């Protein structure tokens, strides 16, 4: 069985949990708490797994360890092609990847544990300012995603894609930080459809073995 180094609230790990469930790949969770003891991702034991000191990491039966959620998900899609997570048409594939990357590369890194701690500790921003920062980058990114997706019912039609896998965890973060979502009708609709899917449901943070 593969081992997923994960933290229940990590949206990058959440993406991989969804993909594993969609592919029917059973996995064991190795919980890495991102804040206890100064962040257990920095412990030597985990640094040996992932020198970048972040989750997720996926340890395969062969002993190989894969890093970076999008790389892990594309690996899973290549090794377990059914159901496909990208459309066949190259233009559609590029569109799906664009939405996934807006979320994973442009929104998420700005709201990660590291930048938020830096804002608090080095910049001395108060909690209100940190929350405002968090909401700002989600709102800006979602404004683009809203115009790019076409729920029917999933972000790009009747099949779940990589775009939904990235969108659902980001919407969960947005809700946790009380980002107003009323103006993002496409996003809310695509999220509602995906969260009804059993693979997405089982990946929810609150259902994970390390949930608090
Ligand atoms: N681009 C990476 C992001 C991984 C990442 O930043 N994970 C966060 C949790 S969502 C983390 O481990 N943060 C720990 C830290 O910043 O110290 C991916 O998609 O896997």
Tab-separated table of C-alpha atoms and ligand atoms in Angstrom:
chain	number	residue	atom	x	y	z
A	1	UNK	CA	0.000	0.000	0.000
A	2	UNK	CA	1.298	3.501	-0.801
A	3	UNK	CA	1.938	5.928	2.057
A	4	UNK	CA	0.739	9.525	1.854
A	5	UNK	CA	2.563	12.022	4.032
A	6	UNK	CA	-0.260	14.387	4.757
A	7	UNK	CA	-1.765	16.940	7.108
A	8	UNK	CA	-5.537	16.920	7.345
A	9	UNK	CA	-5.807	20.672	6.656
A	10	UNK	CA	-3.216	20.823	3.867
A	11	UNK	CA	-4.993	21.637	0.630
A	12	UNK	CA	-2.102	20.259	-1.441
A	13	UNK	CA	-2.411	16.915	0.387
A	14	UNK	CA	-6.217	17.111	-0.004
A	15	UNK	CA	-5.727	17.233	-3.798
A	16	UNK	CA	-3.695	14.029	-3.713
A	17	UNK	CA	-6.205	12.299	-1.422
A	18	UNK	CA	-8.956	13.071	-3.955
A	19	UNK	CA	-6.860	11.734	-6.838
A	20	UNK	CA	-5.971	8.536	-4.946
A	21	UNK	CA	-9.659	7.977	-4.176
A	22	UNK	CA	-10.695	8.654	-7.782
A	23	UNK	CA	-8.149	6.110	-8.971
A	24	UNK	CA	-9.158	3.580	-6.325
A	25	UNK	CA	-5.631	3.449	-4.904
A	26	UNK	CA	-5.643	2.469	-1.224
A	27	UNK	CA	-3.252	4.486	0.898
A	28	UNK	CA	-2.023	4.757	4.427
A	29	UNK	CA	-1.790	8.241	5.939
A	30	UNK	CA	1.415	9.305	7.635
A	31	UNK	CA	0.413	12.439	9.521
A	32	UNK	CA	2.872	15.325	9.556
A	33	UNK	CA	1.613	18.077	11.827
A	34	UNK	CA	2.511	21.403	10.234
A	35	UNK	CA	2.369	23.546	13.371
A	36	UNK	CA	3.073	21.329	16.423
A	37	UNK	CA	6.667	21.429	17.714
A	38	UNK	CA	7.447	24.311	15.371
A	39	UNK	CA	6.198	22.246	12.420
A	40	UNK	CA	7.042	18.564	12.200
A	41	UNK	CA	7.727	18.956	8.478
A	42	UNK	CA	11.080	20.387	9.612
A	43	UNK	CA	12.088	17.314	11.642
A	44	UNK	CA	15.152	15.454	10.330
A	45	UNK	CA	13.067	12.310	9.828
A	46	UNK	CA	10.729	14.081	7.415
A	47	UNK	CA	13.495	16.106	5.762
A	48	UNK	CA	14.911	12.764	4.687
A	49	UNK	CA	11.597	12.068	2.938
A	50	UNK	CA	11.123	15.528	1.448
A	51	UNK	CA	14.021	17.995	1.519
A	52	UNK	CA	11.505	20.769	0.745
A	53	UNK	CA	9.856	20.057	4.113
A	54	UNK	CA	6.311	20.167	2.822
A	55	UNK	CA	3.384	17.832	2.398
A	56	UNK	CA	2.258	15.964	0.400
A	57	UNK	CA	4.781	13.261	-0.391
A	58	UNK	CA	3.785	9.878	-1.732
A	59	UNK	CA	5.936	6.845	-0.891
A	60	UNK	CA	5.431	4.008	-3.351
A	61	UNK	CA	5.822	0.283	-2.649
A	62	UNK	CA	9.104	0.399	-4.596
A	63	UNK	CA	10.504	2.865	-2.042
A	64	UNK	CA	10.392	5.804	-4.487
A	65	UNK	CA	9.048	9.005	-2.980
A	66	UNK	CA	7.120	11.429	-5.176
A	67	UNK	CA	6.765	15.126	-4.323
A	68	UNK	CA	4.550	18.047	-5.386
A	69	UNK	CA	0.816	17.472	-5.603
A	70	UNK	CA	0.452	18.139	-9.336
A	71	UNK	CA	3.392	15.878	-10.202
A	72	UNK	CA	1.981	13.143	-7.955
A	73	UNK	CA	-1.483	13.460	-9.497
A	74	UNK	CA	-0.117	13.339	-13.044
A	75	UNK	CA	1.921	10.257	-12.083
A	76	UNK	CA	-1.255	8.591	-10.758
A	77	UNK	CA	-3.074	9.518	-13.954
A	78	UNK	CA	-0.323	7.986	-16.078
A	79	UNK	CA	-0.096	4.755	-14.087
A	80	UNK	CA	-3.853	4.388	-13.520
A	81	UNK	CA	-5.390	5.962	-16.631
A	82	UNK	CA	-8.987	5.209	-15.652
A	83	UNK	CA	-10.792	7.506	-15.003
A	84	UNK	CA	-8.707	10.117	-16.857
A	85	UNK	CA	-8.151	13.375	-15.006
A	86	UNK	CA	-7.461	15.403	-18.151
A	87	UNK	CA	-9.609	15.685	-21.295
A	88	UNK	CA	-8.330	14.095	-24.533
A	89	UNK	CA	-8.409	17.297	-26.581
A	90	UNK	CA	-5.116	19.211	-26.240
A	91	UNK	CA	-6.812	22.610	-26.017
A	92	UNK	CA	-9.172	21.380	-23.316
A	93	UNK	CA	-6.243	19.800	-21.466
A	94	UNK	CA	-4.447	23.136	-21.509
A	95	UNK	CA	-7.577	24.866	-20.181
A	96	UNK	CA	-7.945	22.396	-17.327
A	97	UNK	CA	-4.256	22.679	-16.468
A	98	UNK	CA	-4.490	26.481	-16.542
A	99	UNK	CA	-7.216	26.512	-13.877
A	100	UNK	CA	-5.344	23.925	-11.802
A	101	UNK	CA	-2.212	26.056	-11.992
A	102	UNK	CA	-3.962	29.324	-11.143
A	103	UNK	CA	-4.956	27.637	-7.900
A	104	UNK	CA	-1.859	25.560	-7.174
A	105	UNK	CA	0.804	27.975	-8.425
A	106	UNK	CA	-0.703	31.445	-8.067
A	107	UNK	CA	-3.209	31.407	-5.186
A	108	UNK	CA	-2.045	28.679	-2.819
A	109	UNK	CA	1.670	29.617	-2.381
A	110	UNK	CA	0.762	33.100	-1.143
A	111	UNK	CA	-1.447	31.665	1.590
A	112	UNK	CA	0.796	28.855	2.701
A	113	UNK	CA	2.065	28.281	6.251
A	114	UNK	CA	5.483	29.813	5.470
A	115	UNK	CA	4.365	33.177	4.023
A	116	UNK	CA	1.669	33.565	6.696
A	117	UNK	CA	4.194	32.931	9.501
A	118	UNK	CA	6.549	35.422	7.852
A	119	UNK	CA	3.784	38.036	7.767
A	120	UNK	CA	3.048	37.440	11.459
A	121	UNK	CA	6.593	37.110	12.777
A	122	UNK	CA	8.865	39.156	10.497
A	123	UNK	CA	6.488	41.796	9.101
A	124	UNK	CA	4.600	41.939	12.442
A	125	UNK	CA	1.234	41.972	10.688
A	126	UNK	CA	-1.667	41.504	13.081
A	127	UNK	CA	-4.225	38.707	12.665
A	128	UNK	CA	-6.682	41.038	10.871
A	129	UNK	CA	-4.064	41.997	8.286
A	130	UNK	CA	-3.065	38.365	7.777
A	131	UNK	CA	-6.690	37.390	7.198
A	132	UNK	CA	-7.130	40.281	4.799
A	133	UNK	CA	-4.050	39.110	2.861
A	134	UNK	CA	-5.433	35.565	2.733
A	135	UNK	CA	-8.826	36.676	1.473
A	136	UNK	CA	-7.321	39.099	-1.055
A	137	UNK	CA	-5.330	36.463	-2.962
A	138	UNK	CA	-8.175	33.965	-3.017
A	139	UNK	CA	-10.639	36.569	-4.255
A	140	UNK	CA	-8.284	37.742	-7.003
A	141	UNK	CA	-7.520	34.195	-8.179
A	142	UNK	CA	-11.142	33.086	-7.982
A	143	UNK	CA	-12.226	36.040	-10.149
A	144	UNK	CA	-10.152	34.515	-12.968
A	145	UNK	CA	-11.217	30.928	-12.272
A	146	UNK	CA	-14.879	32.016	-12.248
A	147	UNK	CA	-14.579	33.232	-15.845
A	148	UNK	CA	-12.640	30.209	-17.030
A	149	UNK	CA	-14.726	27.271	-15.816
A	150	UNK	CA	-18.027	26.060	-17.276
A	151	UNK	CA	-19.806	23.933	-14.686
A	152	UNK	CA	-21.756	21.103	-16.224
A	153	UNK	CA	-21.828	19.971	-13.439
A	154	UNK	CA	-18.048	19.734	-12.850
A	155	UNK	CA	-15.673	22.581	-13.658
A	156	UNK	CA	-15.184	21.446	-17.262
A	157	UNK	CA	-18.280	19.409	-17.998
A	158	UNK	CA	-19.552	15.998	-17.146
A	159	UNK	CA	-16.254	14.469	-16.055
A	160	UNK	CA	-14.187	15.294	-13.017
A	161	UNK	CA	-10.804	16.766	-13.962
A	162	UNK	CA	-7.652	18.065	-12.368
A	163	UNK	CA	-9.395	21.451	-12.171
A	164	UNK	CA	-12.003	20.087	-9.730
A	165	UNK	CA	-9.272	18.362	-7.731
A	166	UNK	CA	-7.576	21.716	-7.187
A	167	UNK	CA	-10.751	23.755	-6.833
A	168	UNK	CA	-12.474	21.847	-4.012
A	169	UNK	CA	-9.634	22.155	-1.442
A	170	UNK	CA	-9.182	25.836	-2.304
A	171	UNK	CA	-12.905	26.496	-1.800
A	172	UNK	CA	-12.673	24.697	1.557
A	173	UNK	CA	-9.851	27.054	2.553
A	174	UNK	CA	-11.853	30.043	1.346
A	175	UNK	CA	-14.810	28.992	3.485
A	176	UNK	CA	-12.578	28.415	6.512
A	177	UNK	CA	-11.319	31.993	6.192
A	178	UNK	CA	-14.822	33.328	5.491
A	179	UNK	CA	-14.103	34.617	1.998
A	180	UNK	CA	-17.418	35.806	0.501
A	181	UNK	CA	-18.211	33.467	-2.391
A	182	UNK	CA	-21.637	34.759	-3.532
A	183	UNK	CA	-20.236	36.403	-6.664
A	184	UNK	CA	-18.485	33.169	-7.717
A	185	UNK	CA	-21.535	31.266	-8.915
A	186	UNK	CA	-19.642	28.940	-11.254
A	187	UNK	CA	-17.120	28.063	-8.574
A	188	UNK	CA	-19.802	27.381	-5.971
A	189	UNK	CA	-21.746	25.211	-8.460
A	190	UNK	CA	-18.693	23.182	-9.530
A	191	UNK	CA	-17.649	22.736	-5.899
A	192	UNK	CA	-21.133	21.559	-4.917
A	193	UNK	CA	-21.141	18.972	-7.702
A	194	UNK	CA	-17.676	17.659	-6.891
A	195	UNK	CA	-18.213	17.460	-3.154
A	196	UNK	CA	-21.163	15.124	-3.780
A	197	UNK	CA	-18.742	12.688	-5.454
A	198	UNK	CA	-17.666	9.926	-3.053
A	199	UNK	CA	-13.949	10.307	-3.921
A	200	UNK	CA	-14.075	13.966	-2.927
A	201	UNK	CA	-16.212	13.319	0.109
A	202	UNK	CA	-13.827	10.734	1.580
A	203	UNK	CA	-10.880	13.129	1.135
A	204	UNK	CA	-12.425	15.867	3.325
A	205	UNK	CA	-10.060	17.139	6.044
A	206	UNK	CA	-12.474	16.327	8.860
A	207	UNK	CA	-12.595	12.656	7.845
A	208	UNK	CA	-8.832	12.136	7.960
A	209	UNK	CA	-7.193	10.097	10.730
A	210	UNK	CA	-5.207	13.147	11.938
A	211	UNK	CA	-8.224	15.513	11.933
A	212	UNK	CA	-8.556	17.760	14.996
B	1	LIG	N1	3.415	23.186	-4.522
B	1	LIG	C1	3.347	22.215	-3.460
B	1	LIG	C2	2.891	22.904	-2.202
B	1	LIG	C3	3.123	22.039	-0.983
B	1	LIG	C4	2.890	22.857	0.239
B	1	LIG	O1	3.223	24.040	0.261
B	1	LIG	N2	2.300	22.244	1.274
B	1	LIG	C5	2.035	22.969	2.486
B	1	LIG	C6	0.730	22.535	3.090
B	1	LIG	S1	-0.646	22.881	2.021
B	1	LIG	C7	3.138	22.724	3.485
B	1	LIG	O2	3.572	21.610	3.658
B	1	LIG	N3	3.581	23.798	4.158
B	1	LIG	C8	4.555	23.675	5.185
B	1	LIG	C9	5.402	24.902	5.326
B	1	LIG	O3	5.212	25.854	4.532
B	1	LIG	O4	6.243	24.890	6.201
B	1	LIG	C10	2.395	21.084	-3.832
B	1	LIG	O5	1.499	21.334	-4.636
B	1	LIG	O6	2.567	19.968	-3.347
